[in-house]
Short mmCIF file of C-alpha atoms in Angstrom, two decimals:
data_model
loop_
_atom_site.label_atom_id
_atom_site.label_comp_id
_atom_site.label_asym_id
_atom_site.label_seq_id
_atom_site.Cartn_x
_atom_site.Cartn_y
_atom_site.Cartn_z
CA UNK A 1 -7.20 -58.90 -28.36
CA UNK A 2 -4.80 -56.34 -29.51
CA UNK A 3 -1.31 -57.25 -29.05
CA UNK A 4 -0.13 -53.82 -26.91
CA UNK A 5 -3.13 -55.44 -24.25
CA UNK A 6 -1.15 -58.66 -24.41
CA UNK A 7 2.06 -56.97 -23.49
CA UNK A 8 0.60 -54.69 -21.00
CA UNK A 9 -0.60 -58.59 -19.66
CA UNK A 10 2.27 -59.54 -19.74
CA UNK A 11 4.19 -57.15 -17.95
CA UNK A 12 1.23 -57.33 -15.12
CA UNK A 13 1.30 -61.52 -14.92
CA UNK A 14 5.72 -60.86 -14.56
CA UNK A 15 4.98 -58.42 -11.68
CA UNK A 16 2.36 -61.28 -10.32
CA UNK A 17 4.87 -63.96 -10.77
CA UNK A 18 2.29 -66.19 -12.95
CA UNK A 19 3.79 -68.48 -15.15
CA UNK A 20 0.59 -70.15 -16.25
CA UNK A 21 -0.58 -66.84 -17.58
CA UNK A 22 2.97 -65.79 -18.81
CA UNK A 23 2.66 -69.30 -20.77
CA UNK A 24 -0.47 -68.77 -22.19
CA UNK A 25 0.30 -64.97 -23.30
CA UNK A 26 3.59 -66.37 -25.01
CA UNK A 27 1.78 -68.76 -26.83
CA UNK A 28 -1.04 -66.65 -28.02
CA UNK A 29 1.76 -63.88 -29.46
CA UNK A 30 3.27 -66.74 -31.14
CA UNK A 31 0.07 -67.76 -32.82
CA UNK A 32 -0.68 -64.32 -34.01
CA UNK A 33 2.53 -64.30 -35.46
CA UNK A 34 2.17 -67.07 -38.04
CA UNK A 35 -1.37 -65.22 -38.81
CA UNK A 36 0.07 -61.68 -39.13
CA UNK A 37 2.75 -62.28 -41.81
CA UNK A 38 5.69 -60.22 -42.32
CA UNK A 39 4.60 -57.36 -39.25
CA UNK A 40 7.27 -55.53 -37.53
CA UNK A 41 5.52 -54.02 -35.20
CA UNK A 42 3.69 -56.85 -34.23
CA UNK A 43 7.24 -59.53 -34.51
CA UNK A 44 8.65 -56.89 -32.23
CA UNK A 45 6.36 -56.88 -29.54
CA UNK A 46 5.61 -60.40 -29.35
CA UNK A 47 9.54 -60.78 -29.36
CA UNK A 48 9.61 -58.32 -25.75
CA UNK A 49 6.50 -61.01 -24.39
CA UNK A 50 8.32 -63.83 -25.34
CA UNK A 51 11.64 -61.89 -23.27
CA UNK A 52 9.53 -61.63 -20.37
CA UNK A 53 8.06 -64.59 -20.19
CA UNK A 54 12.47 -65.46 -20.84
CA UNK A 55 13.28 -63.23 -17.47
CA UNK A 56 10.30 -65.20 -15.09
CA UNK A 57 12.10 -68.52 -16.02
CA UNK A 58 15.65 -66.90 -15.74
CA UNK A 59 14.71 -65.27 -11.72
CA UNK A 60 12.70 -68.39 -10.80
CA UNK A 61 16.40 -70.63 -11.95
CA UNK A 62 14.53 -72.14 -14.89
CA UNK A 63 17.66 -70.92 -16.87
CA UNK A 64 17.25 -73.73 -19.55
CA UNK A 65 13.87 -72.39 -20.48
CA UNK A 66 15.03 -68.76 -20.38
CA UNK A 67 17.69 -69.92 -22.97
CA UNK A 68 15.01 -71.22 -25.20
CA UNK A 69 13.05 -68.19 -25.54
CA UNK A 70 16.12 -65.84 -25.32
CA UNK A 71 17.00 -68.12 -28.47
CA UNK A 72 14.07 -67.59 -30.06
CA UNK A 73 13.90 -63.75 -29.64
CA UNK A 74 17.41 -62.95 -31.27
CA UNK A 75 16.50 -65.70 -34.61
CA UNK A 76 13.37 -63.04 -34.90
CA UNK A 77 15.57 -60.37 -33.98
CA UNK A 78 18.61 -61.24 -36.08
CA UNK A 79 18.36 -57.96 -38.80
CA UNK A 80 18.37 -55.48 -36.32
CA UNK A 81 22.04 -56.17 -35.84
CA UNK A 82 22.79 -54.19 -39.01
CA UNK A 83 19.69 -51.92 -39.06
CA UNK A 84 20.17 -48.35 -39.58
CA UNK A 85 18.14 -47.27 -36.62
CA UNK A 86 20.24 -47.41 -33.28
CA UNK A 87 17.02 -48.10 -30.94
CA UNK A 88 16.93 -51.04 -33.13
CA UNK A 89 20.93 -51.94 -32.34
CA UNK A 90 20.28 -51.65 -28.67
CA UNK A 91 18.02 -53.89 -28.55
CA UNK A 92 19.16 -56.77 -29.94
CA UNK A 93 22.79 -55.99 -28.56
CA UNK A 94 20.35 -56.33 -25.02
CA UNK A 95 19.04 -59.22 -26.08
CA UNK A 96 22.63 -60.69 -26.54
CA UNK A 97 23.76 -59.45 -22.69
CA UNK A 98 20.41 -61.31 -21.20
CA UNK A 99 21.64 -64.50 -23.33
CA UNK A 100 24.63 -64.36 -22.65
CA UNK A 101 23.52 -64.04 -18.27
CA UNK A 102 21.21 -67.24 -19.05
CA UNK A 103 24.75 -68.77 -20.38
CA UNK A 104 26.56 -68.06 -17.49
CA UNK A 105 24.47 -69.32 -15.08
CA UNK A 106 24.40 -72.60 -16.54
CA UNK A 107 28.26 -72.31 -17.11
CA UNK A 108 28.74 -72.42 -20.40
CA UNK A 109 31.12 -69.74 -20.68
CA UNK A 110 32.23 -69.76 -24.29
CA UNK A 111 28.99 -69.20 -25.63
CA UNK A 112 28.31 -66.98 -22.41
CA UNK A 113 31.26 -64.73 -23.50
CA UNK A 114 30.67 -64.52 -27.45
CA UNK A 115 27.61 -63.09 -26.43
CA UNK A 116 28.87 -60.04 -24.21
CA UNK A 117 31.35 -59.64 -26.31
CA UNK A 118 29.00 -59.04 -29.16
CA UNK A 119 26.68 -57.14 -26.68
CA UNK A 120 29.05 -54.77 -25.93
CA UNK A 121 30.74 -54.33 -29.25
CA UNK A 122 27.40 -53.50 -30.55
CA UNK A 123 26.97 -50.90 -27.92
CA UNK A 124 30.23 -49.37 -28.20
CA UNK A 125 29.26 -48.51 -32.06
CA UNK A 126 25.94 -46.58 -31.42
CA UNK A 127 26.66 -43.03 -31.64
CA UNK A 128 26.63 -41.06 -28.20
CA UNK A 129 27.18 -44.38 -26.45
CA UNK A 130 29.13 -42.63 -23.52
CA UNK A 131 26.82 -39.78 -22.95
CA UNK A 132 23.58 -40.77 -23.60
CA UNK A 133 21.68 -43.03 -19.94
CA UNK A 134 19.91 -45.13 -21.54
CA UNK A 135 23.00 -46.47 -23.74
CA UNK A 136 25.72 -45.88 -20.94
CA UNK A 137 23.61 -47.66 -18.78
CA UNK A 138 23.32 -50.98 -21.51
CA UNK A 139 26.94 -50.97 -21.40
CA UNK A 140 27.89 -50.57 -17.93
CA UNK A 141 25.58 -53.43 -17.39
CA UNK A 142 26.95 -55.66 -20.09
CA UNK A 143 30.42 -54.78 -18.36
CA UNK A 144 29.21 -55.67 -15.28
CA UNK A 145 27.75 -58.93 -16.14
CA UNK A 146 30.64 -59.95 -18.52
CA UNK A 147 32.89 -59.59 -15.74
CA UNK A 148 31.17 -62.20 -13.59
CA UNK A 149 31.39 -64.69 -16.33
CA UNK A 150 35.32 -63.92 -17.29
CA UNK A 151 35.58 -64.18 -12.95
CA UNK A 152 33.97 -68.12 -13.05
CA UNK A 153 36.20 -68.63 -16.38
CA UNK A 154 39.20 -67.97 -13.71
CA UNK A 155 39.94 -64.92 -15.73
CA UNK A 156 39.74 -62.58 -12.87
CA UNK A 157 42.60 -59.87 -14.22
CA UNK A 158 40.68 -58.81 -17.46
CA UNK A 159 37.33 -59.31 -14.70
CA UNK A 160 38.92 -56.67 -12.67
CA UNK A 161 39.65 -54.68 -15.70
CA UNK A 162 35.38 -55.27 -16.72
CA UNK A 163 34.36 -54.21 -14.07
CA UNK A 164 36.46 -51.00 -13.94
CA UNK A 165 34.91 -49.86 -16.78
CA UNK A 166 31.69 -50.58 -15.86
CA UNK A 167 32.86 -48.35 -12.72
CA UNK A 168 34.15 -45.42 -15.13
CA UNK A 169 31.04 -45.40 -17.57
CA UNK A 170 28.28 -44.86 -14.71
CA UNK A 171 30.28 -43.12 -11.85
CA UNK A 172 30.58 -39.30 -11.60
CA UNK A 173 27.40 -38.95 -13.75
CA UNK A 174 23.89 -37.02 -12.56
CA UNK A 175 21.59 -39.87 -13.20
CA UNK A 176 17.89 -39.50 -13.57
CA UNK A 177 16.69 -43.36 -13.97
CA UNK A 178 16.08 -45.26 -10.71
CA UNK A 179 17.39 -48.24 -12.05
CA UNK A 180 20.75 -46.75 -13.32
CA UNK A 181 20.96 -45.78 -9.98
CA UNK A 182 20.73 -49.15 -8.42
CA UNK A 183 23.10 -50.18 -10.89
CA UNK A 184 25.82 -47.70 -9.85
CA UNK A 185 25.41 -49.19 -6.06
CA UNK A 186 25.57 -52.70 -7.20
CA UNK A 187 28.90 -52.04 -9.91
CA UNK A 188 30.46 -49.84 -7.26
CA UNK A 189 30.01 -52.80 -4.45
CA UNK A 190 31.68 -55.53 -6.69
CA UNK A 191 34.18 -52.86 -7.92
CA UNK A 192 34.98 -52.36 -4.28
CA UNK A 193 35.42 -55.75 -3.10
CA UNK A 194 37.60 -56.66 -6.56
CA UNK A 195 40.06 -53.87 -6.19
CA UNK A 196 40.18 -53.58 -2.05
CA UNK A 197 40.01 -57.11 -1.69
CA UNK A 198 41.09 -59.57 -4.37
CA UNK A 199 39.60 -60.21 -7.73
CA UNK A 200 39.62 -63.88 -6.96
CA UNK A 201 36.83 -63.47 -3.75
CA UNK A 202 34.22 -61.19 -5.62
CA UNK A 203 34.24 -63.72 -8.38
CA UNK A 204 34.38 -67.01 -6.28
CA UNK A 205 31.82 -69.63 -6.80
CA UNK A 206 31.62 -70.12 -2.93
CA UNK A 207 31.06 -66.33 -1.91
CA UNK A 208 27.62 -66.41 -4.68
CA UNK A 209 26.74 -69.70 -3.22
CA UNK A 210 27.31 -68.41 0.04
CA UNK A 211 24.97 -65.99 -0.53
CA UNK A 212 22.10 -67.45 -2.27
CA UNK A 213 21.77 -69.75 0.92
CA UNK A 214 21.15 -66.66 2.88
CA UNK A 215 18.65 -65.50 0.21
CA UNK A 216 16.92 -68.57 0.13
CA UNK A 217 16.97 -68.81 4.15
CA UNK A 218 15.29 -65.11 4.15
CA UNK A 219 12.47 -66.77 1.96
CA UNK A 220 12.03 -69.86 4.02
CA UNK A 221 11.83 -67.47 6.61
CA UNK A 222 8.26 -65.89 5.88
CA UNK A 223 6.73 -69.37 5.39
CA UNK A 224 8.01 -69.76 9.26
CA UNK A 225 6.25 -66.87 10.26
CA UNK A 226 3.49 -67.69 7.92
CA UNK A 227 2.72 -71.03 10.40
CA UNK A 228 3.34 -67.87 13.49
CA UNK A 229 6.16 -69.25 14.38
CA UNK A 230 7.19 -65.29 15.27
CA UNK A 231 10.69 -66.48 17.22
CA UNK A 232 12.61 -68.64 14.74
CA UNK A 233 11.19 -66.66 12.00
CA UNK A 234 12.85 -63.48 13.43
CA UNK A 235 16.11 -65.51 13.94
CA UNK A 236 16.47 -66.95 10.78
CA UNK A 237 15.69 -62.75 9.16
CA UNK A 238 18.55 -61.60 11.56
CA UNK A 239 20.92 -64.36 10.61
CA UNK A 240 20.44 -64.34 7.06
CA UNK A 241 21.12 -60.26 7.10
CA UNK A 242 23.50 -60.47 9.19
CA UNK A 243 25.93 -63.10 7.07
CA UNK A 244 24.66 -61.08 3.88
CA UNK A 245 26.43 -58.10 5.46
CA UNK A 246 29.53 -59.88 6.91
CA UNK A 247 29.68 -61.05 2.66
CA UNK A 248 29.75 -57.73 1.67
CA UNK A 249 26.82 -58.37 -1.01
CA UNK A 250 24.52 -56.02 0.19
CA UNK A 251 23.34 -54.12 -3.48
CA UNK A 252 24.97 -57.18 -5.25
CA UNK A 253 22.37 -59.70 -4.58
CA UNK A 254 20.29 -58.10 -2.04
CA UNK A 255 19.39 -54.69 -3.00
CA UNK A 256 19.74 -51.30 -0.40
CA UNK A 257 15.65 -51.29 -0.24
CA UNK A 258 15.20 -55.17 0.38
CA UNK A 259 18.25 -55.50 3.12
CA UNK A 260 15.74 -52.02 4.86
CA UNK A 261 13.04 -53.62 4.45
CA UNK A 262 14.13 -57.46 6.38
CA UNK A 263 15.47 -55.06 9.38
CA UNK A 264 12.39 -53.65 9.62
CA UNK A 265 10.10 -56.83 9.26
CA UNK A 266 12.78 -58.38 12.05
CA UNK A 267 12.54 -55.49 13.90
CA UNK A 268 8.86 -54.94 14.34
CA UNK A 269 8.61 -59.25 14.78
CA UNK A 270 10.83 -58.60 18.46
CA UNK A 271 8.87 -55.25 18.81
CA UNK A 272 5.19 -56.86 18.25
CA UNK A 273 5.48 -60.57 18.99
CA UNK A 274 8.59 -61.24 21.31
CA UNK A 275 8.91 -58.10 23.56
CA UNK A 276 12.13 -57.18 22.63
CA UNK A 277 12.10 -53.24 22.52
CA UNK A 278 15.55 -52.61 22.51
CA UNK A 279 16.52 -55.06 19.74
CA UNK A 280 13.97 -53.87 17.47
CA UNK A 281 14.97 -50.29 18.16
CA UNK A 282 18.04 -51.43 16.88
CA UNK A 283 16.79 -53.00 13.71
CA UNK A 284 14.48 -49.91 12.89
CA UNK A 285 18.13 -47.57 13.34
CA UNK A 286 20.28 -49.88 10.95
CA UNK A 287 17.20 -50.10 8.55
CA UNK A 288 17.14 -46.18 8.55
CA UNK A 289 20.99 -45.63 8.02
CA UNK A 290 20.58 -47.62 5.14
CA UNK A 291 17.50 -45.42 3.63
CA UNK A 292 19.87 -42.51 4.24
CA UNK A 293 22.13 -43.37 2.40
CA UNK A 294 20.12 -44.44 -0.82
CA UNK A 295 18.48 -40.69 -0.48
CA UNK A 296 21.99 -39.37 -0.35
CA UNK A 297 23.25 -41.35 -3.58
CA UNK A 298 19.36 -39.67 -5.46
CA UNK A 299 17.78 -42.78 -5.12
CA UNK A 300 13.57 -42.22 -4.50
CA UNK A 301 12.48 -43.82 -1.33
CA UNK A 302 9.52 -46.17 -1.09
CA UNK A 303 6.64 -44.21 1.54
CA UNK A 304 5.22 -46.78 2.99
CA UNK A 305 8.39 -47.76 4.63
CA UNK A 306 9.73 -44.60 5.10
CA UNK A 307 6.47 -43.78 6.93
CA UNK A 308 6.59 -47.34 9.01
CA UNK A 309 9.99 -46.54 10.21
CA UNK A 310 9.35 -43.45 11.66
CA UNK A 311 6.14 -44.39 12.91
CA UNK A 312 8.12 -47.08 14.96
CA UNK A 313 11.32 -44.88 16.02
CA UNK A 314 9.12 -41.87 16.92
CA UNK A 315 10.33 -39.63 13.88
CA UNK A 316 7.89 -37.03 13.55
#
């Protein structure tokens, strides 16, 4: 099997949330590996399948198996540290901010923060660093993410002062990646609540716990509705957004798109199931504010629920 089909795989099995396959894939780049001898090409992409396989365990809170692999990718990695070639020196300076996230969420914090820190010094070297997206983007991110581990070290001033930066790099810019984009909402939230607020709440351990309860009660939610229990399902939607907003971590843990797309599932549950027309009327108007807004900011729009929410206020 050629190894760009086993990344393409790999990338599909991510997007399917399949760990067995993701497993399997790993291990079969890793064999060719020991078969293929001293490849680049090959080390390199069996390096980004082993990093995906790293980023399923890391979202699914396997962080101590994300470390492992993470690990392993910047031993194989090591050389491009000094390599001539800057797409080379982004990469493993990436590879340092993802190990360095893995770090943080299990607290270590030392090792979490040698990491950024070499992340971003790496960054700050390439050439073009503050103009080119791709690169501007890497850094802002590392900024971003370093700032929430200096926040749990209790470090919130030089936090604040991450975070700032991260602010500075990636506002005022015409951005043409999506993903930058959602970026620039999610830095500009936690800038926001640092500066308006205090550092001390954005970075609090109970304000993130606080908020991956409501995550995980949005996700117990569909398994309620699931067993057509339409009522408590709708409820426990509603709640969970509502407490999300109250937090002020809409974009921070709950992207723009996601917090549209509960109101309208919660809207069309009271408009379908429980008779509620004015509620989910409501829903369908607070789930459309919020799609305005992401247009305004040059963020692309997903159809289908664009097209639902008219469909359901009347928009022609």
């Amino acid at each position: 099997m050629c190894v760009n089909m086993i990344h393409e795989m790999s990338q599909l099995f991510l997007r399917q949330r399949n760990g067995e396959m993701l497993q399997l894939i790993s291990d079969k780049g890793r064999n060719l590996l020991e078969v293929a001898g001293d490849n680049e090409r090959i080390e390199d992409i069996v390096c980004s399948i082993i990093t995906l396989q790293a980023n399923y365990f890391f979202s699914s809170g396997q962080q101590e198996n994300a470390l492992k692999n993470y690990k392993e990718v910047i031993e194989k990695r090591s050389k491009y540290e000094e390599s001539s070639e800057w797409g080379k020196r982004l990469v493993i300076a990436a590879d340092n901010a993802r190990i360095a996230s893995a770090y943080t969420e299990l607290n270590r914090l030392d090792e979490a923060k040698e990491h950024y820190e070499k992340a971003i010094s790496i960054l700050e070297k390439l050439d073009n660093c503050y103009t080119e997206e791709k690169l501007f983007g890497e850094l802002a991110s590392a900024y971003m993410n370093y700032s929430v581990c200096l926040g749990k070290r209790g470090d919130t001033k030089t936090a604040l002062d991450k975070i700032k930066k991260a602010s500075e790099l990636i506002e005022g810019k015409k951005l043409k990646e999506q993903g930058l984009m959602l970026l620039r909402r999610r830095i500009r939230r936690m800038y926001a609540i640092a500066s308006d607020s205090s550092a001390t709440q954005m970075y609090s351990p109970e304000l993130m716990k606080a908020a991956k309860s409501e995550i995980e009660r949005l996700q117990k939610a569909d398994g309620v509705i699931k067993q057509n229990d339409f009522e408590t399902g709708a409820i426990m939607i509603e709640k969970a957004l509502v407490t999300l907003k109250e937090l002020n971590v809409i974009d921070i843990v709950l992207p723009s798109e996601s917090y549209a797309a509960n109101l309208t599932v919660c809207g069309s549950l009271y408009d379908d199931k429980l008779n509620n027309k004015e509620k989910a009327q409501n829903m369908y108007k607070q789930a459309w504010a919020v799609l305005n807004d992401m247009e305004h900011d040059g963020l692309i729009l997903n159809p289908n629920l664009v097209n639902n929410l008219k469909k359901r206020m009347g928009i022609n």
